[in-house]
mmCIF file of C-alpha atoms in Angstrom:
data_model
loop_
_atom_site.group_PDB
_atom_site.id
_atom_site.type_symbol
_atom_site.label_atom_id
_atom_site.label_comp_id
_atom_site.label_asym_id
_atom_site.label_seq_id
_atom_site.Cartn_x
_atom_site.Cartn_y
_atom_site.Cartn_z
ATOM 1 C CA LYS A 1 -37.472 -29.811 -50.554
ATOM 2 C CA THR A 2 -40.439 -32.041 -50.073
ATOM 3 C CA ARG A 3 -43.777 -30.636 -48.966
ATOM 4 C CA LYS A 4 -43.678 -32.501 -45.617
ATOM 5 C CA PHE A 5 -40.240 -31.183 -44.831
ATOM 6 C CA LYS A 6 -41.214 -27.640 -45.795
ATOM 7 C CA PHE A 7 -44.341 -27.524 -43.548
ATOM 8 C CA GLY A 8 -42.523 -29.333 -40.740
ATOM 9 C CA GLY A 9 -39.836 -26.657 -40.800
ATOM 10 C CA TYR A 10 -42.433 -23.893 -40.646
ATOM 11 C CA ALA A 11 -44.155 -25.586 -37.711
ATOM 12 C CA ALA A 12 -40.837 -25.941 -35.842
ATOM 13 C CA MET A 13 -39.974 -22.279 -36.452
ATOM 14 C CA ILE A 14 -43.406 -21.094 -35.267
ATOM 15 C CA THR A 15 -43.182 -23.299 -32.167
ATOM 16 C CA ALA A 16 -39.702 -21.960 -31.338
ATOM 17 C CA ALA A 17 -40.910 -18.359 -31.847
ATOM 18 C CA VAL A 18 -43.929 -18.877 -29.548
ATOM 19 C CA ILE A 19 -41.724 -20.418 -26.852
ATOM 20 C CA ALA A 20 -39.243 -17.523 -27.137
ATOM 21 C CA ILE A 21 -42.071 -14.958 -26.863
ATOM 22 C CA LEU A 22 -43.508 -16.725 -23.805
ATOM 23 C CA LEU A 23 -40.087 -16.792 -22.128
ATOM 24 C CA ILE A 24 -39.498 -13.090 -22.758
ATOM 25 C CA LEU A 25 -43.027 -12.241 -21.550
ATOM 26 C CA ASN A 26 -42.483 -14.306 -18.395
ATOM 27 C CA LEU A 27 -39.211 -12.477 -17.661
ATOM 28 C CA ILE A 28 -40.857 -9.070 -18.126
ATOM 29 C CA ILE A 29 -43.847 -9.924 -15.921
ATOM 30 C CA GLY A 30 -41.511 -11.387 -13.289
ATOM 31 C CA GLN A 31 -39.899 -7.953 -12.873
ATOM 32 C CA ILE A 32 -43.190 -6.291 -11.881
ATOM 33 C CA PRO A 33 -43.254 -6.057 -8.052
ATOM 34 C CA ALA A 34 -47.064 -6.215 -7.752
ATOM 35 C CA LYS A 35 -48.653 -9.039 -5.788
ATOM 36 C CA LEU A 36 -52.313 -9.963 -5.747
ATOM 37 C CA ASP A 37 -54.164 -11.424 -2.797
ATOM 38 C CA LEU A 38 -56.477 -13.975 -4.384
ATOM 39 C CA THR A 39 -57.509 -15.673 -1.135
ATOM 40 C CA HIS A 40 -61.251 -15.976 -0.490
ATOM 41 C CA ASN A 41 -61.407 -13.415 2.339
ATOM 42 C CA ARG A 42 -58.347 -11.325 1.330
ATOM 43 C CA LEU A 43 -56.346 -12.928 4.111
ATOM 44 C CA TYR A 44 -53.045 -11.245 3.214
ATOM 45 C CA SER A 45 -54.305 -7.718 2.502
ATOM 46 C CA LEU A 46 -54.698 -4.708 4.748
ATOM 47 C CA SER A 47 -58.212 -3.383 5.242
ATOM 48 C CA LYS A 48 -59.218 0.106 4.189
ATOM 49 C CA GLN A 49 -59.514 1.104 7.866
ATOM 50 C CA SER A 50 -55.917 0.080 8.563
ATOM 51 C CA ILE A 51 -54.646 1.891 5.481
ATOM 52 C CA ASP A 52 -56.565 5.040 6.489
ATOM 53 C CA LEU A 53 -55.077 4.869 10.003
ATOM 54 C CA LEU A 54 -51.565 4.454 8.622
ATOM 55 C CA LYS A 55 -52.006 7.501 6.386
ATOM 56 C CA LYS A 56 -53.171 9.619 9.344
ATOM 57 C CA ILE A 57 -50.499 8.791 11.937
ATOM 58 C CA ASN A 58 -47.891 11.466 12.490
ATOM 59 C CA LYS A 59 -45.765 9.781 15.159
ATOM 60 C CA ASP A 60 -42.944 7.355 14.495
ATOM 61 C CA VAL A 61 -43.858 3.751 15.276
ATOM 62 C CA THR A 62 -41.401 0.878 15.468
ATOM 63 C CA ILE A 63 -42.546 -2.723 15.146
ATOM 64 C CA TYR A 64 -40.020 -5.092 16.667
ATOM 65 C CA ALA A 65 -40.355 -8.635 15.349
ATOM 66 C CA LEU A 66 -38.758 -11.139 17.713
ATOM 67 C CA PHE A 67 -37.264 -13.866 15.558
ATOM 68 C CA GLN A 68 -34.082 -15.847 15.779
ATOM 69 C CA SER A 69 -31.728 -14.689 13.014
ATOM 70 C CA GLY A 70 -32.480 -16.573 9.806
ATOM 71 C CA ASN A 71 -35.648 -18.080 11.270
ATOM 72 C CA GLU A 72 -38.149 -15.311 10.466
ATOM 73 C CA ASP A 73 -41.739 -16.317 9.748
ATOM 74 C CA PRO A 74 -42.292 -15.299 6.103
ATOM 75 C CA VAL A 75 -46.054 -14.764 6.525
ATOM 76 C CA ILE A 76 -45.684 -12.440 9.511
ATOM 77 C CA SER A 77 -42.647 -10.697 7.998
ATOM 78 C CA GLU A 78 -44.436 -9.993 4.727
ATOM 79 C CA PHE A 79 -47.599 -8.845 6.501
ATOM 80 C CA ILE A 80 -45.900 -6.373 8.826
ATOM 81 C CA GLN A 81 -43.860 -5.075 5.885
ATOM 82 C CA LYS A 82 -47.148 -3.919 4.343
ATOM 83 C CA TYR A 83 -47.568 -1.543 7.287
ATOM 84 C CA ALA A 84 -44.162 0.015 6.592
ATOM 85 C CA GLU A 85 -45.024 0.339 2.898
ATOM 86 C CA LYS A 86 -48.224 2.272 3.675
ATOM 87 C CA SER A 87 -46.666 4.766 6.118
ATOM 88 C CA SER A 88 -43.267 6.407 6.282
ATOM 89 C CA HIS A 89 -43.732 6.646 10.073
ATOM 90 C CA VAL A 90 -43.724 2.848 10.537
ATOM 91 C CA LYS A 91 -40.360 1.091 10.820
ATOM 92 C CA ILE A 92 -39.745 -2.646 11.126
ATOM 93 C CA LYS A 93 -36.831 -4.072 13.109
ATOM 94 C CA PHE A 94 -36.040 -7.737 13.533
ATOM 95 C CA ILE A 95 -34.560 -8.552 16.932
ATOM 96 C CA ASP A 96 -33.043 -11.902 17.857
ATOM 97 C CA PRO A 97 -34.387 -12.551 21.392
ATOM 98 C CA TYR A 98 -31.553 -14.992 22.132
ATOM 99 C CA LYS A 99 -28.834 -12.510 21.220
ATOM 100 C CA ASN A 100 -30.626 -9.581 22.924
ATOM 101 C CA PRO A 101 -32.337 -10.934 26.049
ATOM 102 C CA GLY A 102 -32.016 -7.532 27.754
ATOM 103 C CA PHE A 103 -34.053 -5.921 24.986
ATOM 104 C CA VAL A 104 -36.890 -8.409 25.473
ATOM 105 C CA LYS A 105 -36.743 -8.123 29.270
ATOM 106 C CA LYS A 106 -37.383 -4.369 29.000
ATOM 107 C CA TYR A 107 -40.868 -5.098 27.591
ATOM 108 C CA ASP A 108 -41.645 -8.140 29.775
ATOM 109 C CA THR A 109 -43.550 -6.476 32.616
ATOM 110 C CA SER A 110 -45.174 -9.697 33.846
ATOM 111 C CA GLY A 111 -41.890 -11.587 34.094
ATOM 112 C CA SER A 112 -43.328 -14.578 32.219
ATOM 113 C CA GLY A 113 -41.213 -13.949 29.112
ATOM 114 C CA ILE A 114 -42.098 -12.952 25.581
ATOM 115 C CA ASP A 115 -42.239 -15.760 23.040
ATOM 116 C CA GLU A 116 -40.124 -15.842 19.924
ATOM 117 C CA GLY A 117 -42.299 -14.775 16.992
ATOM 118 C CA SER A 118 -44.072 -12.086 19.002
ATOM 119 C CA LEU A 119 -44.274 -8.438 17.980
ATOM 120 C CA ILE A 120 -43.613 -5.335 20.058
ATOM 121 C CA VAL A 121 -45.197 -2.103 18.816
ATOM 122 C CA GLU A 122 -43.587 1.036 20.260
ATOM 123 C CA SER A 123 -43.976 4.765 19.873
ATOM 124 C CA GLY A 124 -42.345 7.148 22.341
ATOM 125 C CA ASN A 125 -42.692 5.632 25.807
ATOM 126 C CA LYS A 126 -45.810 3.581 24.970
ATOM 127 C CA TYR A 127 -45.692 0.013 23.743
ATOM 128 C CA ARG A 128 -47.860 -3.023 23.226
ATOM 129 C CA VAL A 129 -46.735 -6.669 23.014
ATOM 130 C CA ILE A 130 -48.543 -8.998 20.613
ATOM 131 C CA ASN A 131 -47.984 -12.674 21.400
ATOM 132 C CA ARG A 132 -47.287 -14.916 18.421
ATOM 133 C CA LEU A 133 -50.167 -17.224 19.368
ATOM 134 C CA ASP A 134 -52.616 -14.308 19.201
ATOM 135 C CA MET A 135 -51.823 -13.606 15.539
ATOM 136 C CA ILE A 136 -53.115 -16.883 14.099
ATOM 137 C CA ASN A 137 -56.470 -18.655 14.464
ATOM 138 C CA TYR A 138 -56.324 -22.406 14.799
ATOM 139 C CA SER A 139 -58.984 -25.073 14.560
ATOM 140 C CA TYR A 140 -58.618 -28.379 16.326
ATOM 141 C CA ASP A 141 -59.871 -31.630 14.798
ATOM 142 C CA GLU A 142 -60.820 -33.933 17.678
ATOM 143 C CA GLN A 143 -60.892 -37.029 15.458
ATOM 144 C CA THR A 144 -57.375 -36.710 14.087
ATOM 145 C CA GLY A 145 -55.865 -34.600 16.860
ATOM 146 C CA GLU A 146 -54.471 -32.145 14.335
ATOM 147 C CA SER A 147 -54.592 -28.377 14.583
ATOM 148 C CA ASN A 148 -54.912 -26.361 11.388
ATOM 149 C CA VAL A 149 -54.430 -22.677 10.698
ATOM 150 C CA THR A 150 -57.827 -21.204 9.786
ATOM 151 C CA GLY A 151 -56.917 -17.547 9.550
ATOM 152 C CA LEU A 152 -54.598 -14.709 10.408
ATOM 153 C CA THR A 153 -55.457 -12.130 13.054
ATOM 154 C CA ILE A 154 -52.269 -10.118 12.677
ATOM 155 C CA GLU A 155 -54.123 -7.071 11.397
ATOM 156 C CA GLN A 156 -56.782 -7.289 14.142
ATOM 157 C CA LYS A 157 -54.002 -7.142 16.751
ATOM 158 C CA LEU A 158 -51.472 -4.861 15.051
ATOM 159 C CA THR A 159 -53.735 -2.003 13.938
ATOM 160 C CA PRO A 160 -55.222 -1.413 17.439
ATOM 161 C CA ALA A 161 -51.711 -1.634 18.904
ATOM 162 C CA ILE A 162 -50.534 1.123 16.538
ATOM 163 C CA LEU A 163 -53.614 3.161 17.407
ATOM 164 C CA TYR A 164 -52.890 2.709 21.134
ATOM 165 C CA VAL A 165 -49.211 3.720 20.999
ATOM 166 C CA THR A 166 -49.887 6.768 18.820
ATOM 167 C CA ALA A 167 -52.883 8.040 20.787
ATOM 168 C CA ASP A 168 -52.373 11.046 23.026
#
């Protein structure tokens, strides 16, 4: 009934209403599946050339990702999924190399083995193996002895591999 109490009540109601609106807005925005790549050099986005290639291919391509079950690399998994999203001809399959050593051996022509985390791109009877170490650029600090990831080269390896396996 006092003036302080009256304005304090209004302030509390307005604060509660603003918090409720922000919560509802956050829930609505959280349902939108869009993701933005805000990195300096668009590190996690496909280039226009790759997107154009994916729109033009007319052969089925399978990308086998060699990861132990439950131990998939989220960066590589999310990046190769973008290829499948851009073309209905691209399929992604995760293969556990420890549970399916015969599958991996089929693509190991050199006999030196294929590392876990590598990708195999296949279309028809053509394939290309992309080693996991070739998909990431590292820099080495001689003073500290640490190696740091400086960039991803997944697209620079995967797009030519798709072009190779789909070429006549």
